[in-house]
Amino acid sequence: MNLVDKIEKTFALTTPLYYVNDVPHVGSAYTTMAADVVARFQRLLGHRVLLITGTDEHGQKIQRSAESLGKAPQEFCDEIVPSFISLWQLLNIQYDRFSRTTASEHEVIVKEFFQRLWDAGDIYLGQQQGWYCVSCEEFKEERELLEGHRCPIHTNKEVEWRDEQNYFFCLSKYQSQLEELYKSQPDFIQPETRRNEVLSFISQGLQDFSISRVNLEWGFPVPVDPQHTLYVWFDALLGYVTALLEPDAEPTLTNALGNWWPINLHLIGKDILRFHAISWPAMLFSAGLPLPERLFVHGFLTKDGQKMGKSQGNTLDPVGLVHSYGSDAVRYYFLKEIEFGKDGDFNEVRFINVLNADLANDLGNLLNRTLNMVKKYCAGDVLPIANEAINDENPLKAIGLRLGEQVKQAYEALAFNQACEATLLLVRASNKFIDEQAPWSLYKQGQQQEVEKVLYAVLESVRLAAYLLSPVIPNISSAIYQQLGLGIDFNDQIKTSMVAPFATHAQWGVLTSQQPLGKPQPIFKRIETPKND
Ligand code: MSP
C-alpha cells in the first residue's frame, strides 16, 4: 500500500436490504437511486466508496409469500433476487456489494455476533405477548393500531395476536447510552424531525424486544436453542456487516469489520427508523463495536396520497418507467422533485412536464442551439476564446464561480433537490443571457469577439451544469461532455475522478480555447404528453 492509498478517504454507505416478498417497486428503487447519487458524488471527490445493497430474505412474510405460491422459501427468494439486480442495472446503479441474508457466510457472522451479546449477558428467555404486523415484521403497541386492529403502515393488513416464549434482547439496559449518543452526536439521525421522533419515543422508556420466534422455520436457528428461529430483523441488520467481507475472506466478524467499518451512512425510509436508530446502535453497544456515523431517513413515495407498497398493492412499476423514459429521467424526477426526507407524490403529468422543461428545453435545447451558433458564427467546430477573456462580472461566470461549493454542500447534506435546483438556476440564467445578448445580432453588427464571449460563457455553463448533475443524470452528462469535445464517460467513475476531479471540474473555466467541439445532437428527447380521451 502506498502513501496515497493510506491517506485516501473512504466512504461506505448502505441502502436497506429489501424484502423479497415481491419484485421491487419504485419505493424500493428510490433509496437505491439516492444511494447511487451519494456514491457517485463521493467518487467524484476522489474518495474510495463502498455502496452496499442487498436483500432481506428470512421471516414470516417471506415464508408466507413462498407458501402462497407453493414454493420452498429458498427457491422463491432465488427467483425474486434477480429482479432486484436487473432493476439496479436498468437504473444505472453502481453498487459494490449485494448482500443476501440467506448467504452461508452471513449465518457465520450472525452466530458470532449473537454469541457476543449472549456473553455480555444481554439475551434472556421470556414471554412475548402482543400484536404483530407480519408486513412490518414488528410488534405494535395497541394504541398505535387503526380501527379493526389494522397496522398504521400497512393499512389493509390486520395485526396478529402472539403469545409465545421468545428470547429477548436487553434494549432497556442501553437507554442512557442511547440518550447520550443522540446528545453528543446530534447529526447521528437526520433530518431533525426524525431525530425528534426518536427522542420522543425513547423518552417513554425503552422495552426489551424479542429476537427469536417459535413455529417459524424460515430463518437461522438461535445458536443456544435451535427450537427457536432468529427474528428476521436481528439477522437483517447484520447483513450490513456481512456485506463488508472481502469476497474470498473467511467469514469472521474481525475480517468483516477490518476495512470499511464503521459505515459512514445508512439510508433508510421512515418506517424502519426505530430499528436503525434504536435497536441497531444498542446491539452494537452490546457487541462492543463502534457505531455507524450517520443515518438519513427519507419519506414515502405516495400514489394518490397512499404509501406505495407491495403489501398495499398500489405500486408503480419502475421497469416500465425506465423502459418508457430512460434511467436518467427516472433518477432526475425522484431526486429533483422530491425533497429527500419528505414524502412525495408521483404524478405522470408532472413527471413529463418536469423532464421536458428541465432536461429537454432548458438544458438540451440550450446546448444544441449554442453549438450550432458556434458552427455558424465562429467558422468551425472550435471555440475560439478561453475563460481569461470573460470578466468576473459576467452574470454566468459570477454564478459559476460559487456554484461548485454550493452544490457540494447540498450533496453532502443529501439535499439532492437543492443540488439540482441550484444548477438549473445557472442553466436558466444561461438561456436568459443568450436571449438578451442575442449573438445573432452581435454577429450582424460585426462584433465577433462579443459573440465568442457569449458563446463561451454559455457553453462553459452547460459544461459545469453537466458535471454537477452527473451523479444524478450520468448518461446525459456524458453526452454533454462528449459534444463539448471532452471525452469523459461519467459511468467510468475511476477514470473520471482521475481526469475530471471535483476540485477542477466543479470550477468555472474548464473549457479552453481551441477546444474541438463535437456534433450537436439532442441529449434528451422531448416526451409527448399522453392524450386524455
Ligand atoms: N427488509 C427491511 C429492511 C431491512 S434493512 C437491514 C425492509 N424492507 S422493505 O423492502 O420493506 O423496505 C425497504 C425500504 O424501502 C425501506 O427503507 C422503506 O422505507 C422503503 N420503501 C418501501 N416503500 C416505500 C415507499 N412507498 N416510498 C419510499 N420508500 C419506501 O423494510
Short mmCIF file of N, CA and C in Angstrom, two decimals, residues 357-441:
data_model
loop_
_atom_site.label_atom_id
_atom_site.label_comp_id
_atom_site.label_asym_id
_atom_site.label_seq_id
_atom_site.Cartn_x
_atom_site.Cartn_y
_atom_site.Cartn_z
N ALA A 357 -39.32 20.35 -19.32
CA ALA A 357 -38.89 21.71 -19.01
C ALA A 357 -37.39 21.76 -18.71
N ASP A 358 -36.94 20.88 -17.83
CA ASP A 358 -35.54 20.99 -17.36
C ASP A 358 -34.55 20.37 -18.33
N LEU A 359 -34.83 19.12 -18.72
CA LEU A 359 -33.80 18.40 -19.49
C LEU A 359 -33.91 18.64 -21.00
N ALA A 360 -35.15 18.58 -21.53
CA ALA A 360 -35.27 18.77 -22.99
C ALA A 360 -35.10 20.24 -23.35
N ASN A 361 -35.85 21.14 -22.67
CA ASN A 361 -35.80 22.55 -23.05
C ASN A 361 -34.59 23.28 -22.48
N ASP A 362 -34.60 23.45 -21.16
CA ASP A 362 -33.59 24.33 -20.55
C ASP A 362 -32.17 23.88 -20.83
N LEU A 363 -31.91 22.59 -20.64
CA LEU A 363 -30.54 22.10 -20.81
C LEU A 363 -30.26 21.67 -22.25
N GLY A 364 -31.11 20.79 -22.76
CA GLY A 364 -30.86 20.20 -24.08
C GLY A 364 -30.88 21.22 -25.21
N ASN A 365 -31.95 22.01 -25.28
CA ASN A 365 -32.05 22.99 -26.37
C ASN A 365 -30.95 24.03 -26.29
N LEU A 366 -30.60 24.40 -25.08
CA LEU A 366 -29.55 25.41 -24.90
C LEU A 366 -28.24 24.92 -25.50
N LEU A 367 -27.87 23.70 -25.16
CA LEU A 367 -26.62 23.15 -25.69
C LEU A 367 -26.69 23.09 -27.21
N ASN A 368 -27.81 22.57 -27.71
CA ASN A 368 -27.94 22.35 -29.13
C ASN A 368 -27.85 23.64 -29.93
N ARG A 369 -28.61 24.63 -29.48
CA ARG A 369 -28.58 25.85 -30.30
C ARG A 369 -27.26 26.59 -30.15
N THR A 370 -26.62 26.49 -28.97
CA THR A 370 -25.35 27.19 -28.80
C THR A 370 -24.25 26.54 -29.66
N LEU A 371 -24.25 25.22 -29.67
CA LEU A 371 -23.25 24.55 -30.52
C LEU A 371 -23.46 24.91 -31.99
N ASN A 372 -24.72 24.97 -32.39
CA ASN A 372 -24.99 25.35 -33.79
C ASN A 372 -24.55 26.79 -34.08
N MET A 373 -24.67 27.65 -33.08
CA MET A 373 -24.22 29.04 -33.28
C MET A 373 -22.70 29.12 -33.41
N VAL A 374 -22.00 28.25 -32.67
CA VAL A 374 -20.53 28.24 -32.81
C VAL A 374 -20.18 27.88 -34.24
N LYS A 375 -20.85 26.87 -34.77
CA LYS A 375 -20.60 26.46 -36.15
C LYS A 375 -20.82 27.61 -37.11
N LYS A 376 -21.95 28.30 -36.87
CA LYS A 376 -22.38 29.34 -37.82
C LYS A 376 -21.53 30.63 -37.71
N TYR A 377 -21.29 31.04 -36.46
CA TYR A 377 -20.67 32.36 -36.28
C TYR A 377 -19.16 32.31 -36.04
N CYS A 378 -18.64 31.12 -35.72
CA CYS A 378 -17.21 31.08 -35.39
C CYS A 378 -16.42 30.29 -36.42
N ALA A 379 -17.05 30.03 -37.54
CA ALA A 379 -16.39 29.37 -38.65
C ALA A 379 -15.65 28.11 -38.24
N GLY A 380 -16.36 27.19 -37.65
CA GLY A 380 -15.69 25.91 -37.36
C GLY A 380 -16.26 25.23 -36.15
N ASP A 381 -15.58 24.15 -35.76
CA ASP A 381 -16.05 23.37 -34.63
C ASP A 381 -15.17 23.61 -33.41
N VAL A 382 -14.54 24.76 -33.39
CA VAL A 382 -13.60 25.05 -32.32
C VAL A 382 -14.01 26.34 -31.64
N LEU A 383 -13.96 26.31 -30.31
CA LEU A 383 -14.28 27.51 -29.55
C LEU A 383 -13.06 28.43 -29.58
N PRO A 384 -13.21 29.66 -30.13
CA PRO A 384 -12.01 30.44 -30.35
C PRO A 384 -11.41 31.13 -29.12
N ILE A 385 -12.17 31.29 -28.06
CA ILE A 385 -11.58 32.02 -26.93
C ILE A 385 -11.62 31.21 -25.66
N ALA A 386 -10.93 31.71 -24.63
CA ALA A 386 -10.86 30.97 -23.36
C ALA A 386 -11.43 31.81 -22.23
N ASN A 387 -11.46 31.21 -21.09
CA ASN A 387 -12.05 31.82 -19.91
C ASN A 387 -11.44 33.18 -19.56
N GLU A 388 -10.15 33.35 -19.84
CA GLU A 388 -9.47 34.60 -19.46
C GLU A 388 -10.15 35.81 -20.09
N ALA A 389 -10.82 35.59 -21.24
CA ALA A 389 -11.47 36.71 -21.92
C ALA A 389 -12.77 37.12 -21.23
N ILE A 390 -13.25 36.28 -20.35
CA ILE A 390 -14.55 36.56 -19.70
C ILE A 390 -14.29 37.21 -18.35
N ASN A 391 -14.81 38.41 -18.14
CA ASN A 391 -14.53 39.01 -16.83
C ASN A 391 -15.49 38.51 -15.76
N ASP A 392 -15.10 38.72 -14.49
CA ASP A 392 -15.84 38.14 -13.36
C ASP A 392 -17.24 38.71 -13.21
N GLU A 393 -17.49 39.83 -13.88
CA GLU A 393 -18.83 40.43 -13.78
C GLU A 393 -19.84 39.75 -14.72
N ASN A 394 -19.33 38.94 -15.62
CA ASN A 394 -20.25 38.22 -16.49
C ASN A 394 -21.24 37.47 -15.60
N PRO A 395 -22.56 37.64 -15.83
CA PRO A 395 -23.54 37.07 -14.89
C PRO A 395 -23.44 35.55 -14.75
N LEU A 396 -23.07 34.88 -15.84
CA LEU A 396 -22.97 33.42 -15.75
C LEU A 396 -21.71 33.02 -14.98
N LYS A 397 -20.63 33.70 -15.28
CA LYS A 397 -19.39 33.39 -14.56
C LYS A 397 -19.57 33.68 -13.07
N ALA A 398 -20.27 34.78 -12.76
CA ALA A 398 -20.48 35.13 -11.35
C ALA A 398 -21.20 33.99 -10.62
N ILE A 399 -22.19 33.39 -11.28
CA ILE A 399 -22.90 32.25 -10.65
C ILE A 399 -21.95 31.04 -10.62
N GLY A 400 -21.30 30.81 -11.75
CA GLY A 400 -20.44 29.62 -11.89
C GLY A 400 -19.30 29.58 -10.88
N LEU A 401 -18.79 30.75 -10.50
CA LEU A 401 -17.66 30.77 -9.56
C LEU A 401 -18.05 30.27 -8.17
N ARG A 402 -19.32 30.39 -7.83
CA ARG A 402 -19.77 29.96 -6.49
C ARG A 402 -20.46 28.60 -6.50
N LEU A 403 -20.92 28.22 -7.69
CA LEU A 403 -21.84 27.08 -7.75
C LEU A 403 -21.28 25.75 -7.25
N GLY A 404 -20.03 25.46 -7.60
CA GLY A 404 -19.44 24.16 -7.22
C GLY A 404 -19.52 23.92 -5.72
N GLU A 405 -19.12 24.92 -4.95
CA GLU A 405 -19.12 24.79 -3.50
C GLU A 405 -20.54 24.62 -2.95
N GLN A 406 -21.43 25.43 -3.55
CA GLN A 406 -22.84 25.38 -3.12
C GLN A 406 -23.44 23.98 -3.35
N VAL A 407 -23.17 23.44 -4.52
CA VAL A 407 -23.73 22.14 -4.88
C VAL A 407 -23.07 21.03 -4.04
N LYS A 408 -21.79 21.21 -3.76
CA LYS A 408 -21.09 20.23 -2.91
C LYS A 408 -21.78 20.15 -1.55
N GLN A 409 -22.06 21.31 -1.00
CA GLN A 409 -22.72 21.32 0.32
C GLN A 409 -24.10 20.67 0.26
N ALA A 410 -24.78 20.91 -0.85
CA ALA A 410 -26.12 20.32 -0.98
C ALA A 410 -26.02 18.79 -1.05
N TYR A 411 -25.09 18.27 -1.86
CA TYR A 411 -24.94 16.81 -1.93
C TYR A 411 -24.54 16.26 -0.56
N GLU A 412 -23.64 16.96 0.12
CA GLU A 412 -23.20 16.45 1.43
C GLU A 412 -24.36 16.39 2.42
N ALA A 413 -25.29 17.36 2.29
CA ALA A 413 -26.46 17.37 3.17
C ALA A 413 -27.58 16.47 2.64
N LEU A 414 -27.32 15.77 1.55
CA LEU A 414 -28.31 14.92 0.87
C LEU A 414 -29.53 15.72 0.41
N ALA A 415 -29.29 16.99 0.14
CA ALA A 415 -30.36 17.85 -0.38
C ALA A 415 -30.26 17.83 -1.90
N PHE A 416 -30.63 16.67 -2.47
CA PHE A 416 -30.45 16.47 -3.92
C PHE A 416 -31.27 17.47 -4.72
N ASN A 417 -32.45 17.79 -4.21
CA ASN A 417 -33.29 18.75 -4.94
C ASN A 417 -32.60 20.12 -5.00
N GLN A 418 -31.92 20.49 -3.92
CA GLN A 418 -31.22 21.78 -3.93
C GLN A 418 -30.02 21.76 -4.87
N ALA A 419 -29.32 20.62 -4.90
CA ALA A 419 -28.17 20.50 -5.81
C ALA A 419 -28.65 20.69 -7.24
N CYS A 420 -29.76 20.04 -7.58
CA CYS A 420 -30.30 20.14 -8.95
C CYS A 420 -30.84 21.55 -9.20
N GLU A 421 -31.57 22.06 -8.25
CA GLU A 421 -32.21 23.37 -8.44
C GLU A 421 -31.16 24.47 -8.61
N ALA A 422 -30.14 24.44 -7.78
CA ALA A 422 -29.08 25.47 -7.87
C ALA A 422 -28.41 25.39 -9.25
N THR A 423 -28.20 24.18 -9.73
CA THR A 423 -27.55 24.01 -11.03
C THR A 423 -28.47 24.49 -12.15
N LEU A 424 -29.74 24.18 -12.00
CA LEU A 424 -30.71 24.60 -13.02
C LEU A 424 -30.83 26.13 -13.09
N LEU A 425 -30.56 26.80 -11.97
CA LEU A 425 -30.60 28.27 -12.00
C LEU A 425 -29.55 28.81 -12.97
N LEU A 426 -28.39 28.16 -12.98
CA LEU A 426 -27.35 28.58 -13.93
C LEU A 426 -27.81 28.32 -15.36
N VAL A 427 -28.45 27.19 -15.55
CA VAL A 427 -28.92 26.84 -16.90
C VAL A 427 -29.98 27.84 -17.36
N ARG A 428 -30.90 28.17 -16.45
CA ARG A 428 -31.94 29.13 -16.83
C ARG A 428 -31.34 30.52 -17.07
N ALA A 429 -30.38 30.88 -16.24
CA ALA A 429 -29.71 32.17 -16.44
C ALA A 429 -29.00 32.19 -17.79
N SER A 430 -28.50 31.06 -18.21
CA SER A 430 -27.80 30.99 -19.50
C SER A 430 -28.77 31.19 -20.66
N ASN A 431 -29.96 30.60 -20.53
CA ASN A 431 -30.98 30.81 -21.57
C ASN A 431 -31.34 32.28 -21.67
N LYS A 432 -31.50 32.89 -20.50
CA LYS A 432 -31.88 34.30 -20.47
C LYS A 432 -30.74 35.14 -21.09
N PHE A 433 -29.52 34.80 -20.70
CA PHE A 433 -28.35 35.54 -21.15
C PHE A 433 -28.22 35.51 -22.68
N ILE A 434 -28.38 34.32 -23.24
CA ILE A 434 -28.19 34.21 -24.70
C ILE A 434 -29.30 34.96 -25.43
N ASP A 435 -30.52 34.92 -24.87
CA ASP A 435 -31.62 35.66 -25.50
C ASP A 435 -31.38 37.16 -25.41
N GLU A 436 -30.92 37.61 -24.26
CA GLU A 436 -30.69 39.05 -24.10
C GLU A 436 -29.50 39.55 -24.93
N GLN A 437 -28.44 38.76 -24.92
CA GLN A 437 -27.23 39.17 -25.64
C GLN A 437 -27.39 39.05 -27.15
N ALA A 438 -28.30 38.18 -27.57
CA ALA A 438 -28.61 37.97 -28.98
C ALA A 438 -27.34 37.91 -29.86
N PRO A 439 -26.56 36.85 -29.75
CA PRO A 439 -25.31 36.76 -30.53
C PRO A 439 -25.54 36.88 -32.03
N TRP A 440 -26.76 36.51 -32.50
CA TRP A 440 -27.07 36.64 -33.93
C TRP A 440 -27.04 38.11 -34.36
N SER A 441 -27.49 39.03 -33.47
CA SER A 441 -27.43 40.46 -33.81
C SER A 441 -26.00 40.97 -33.70
#
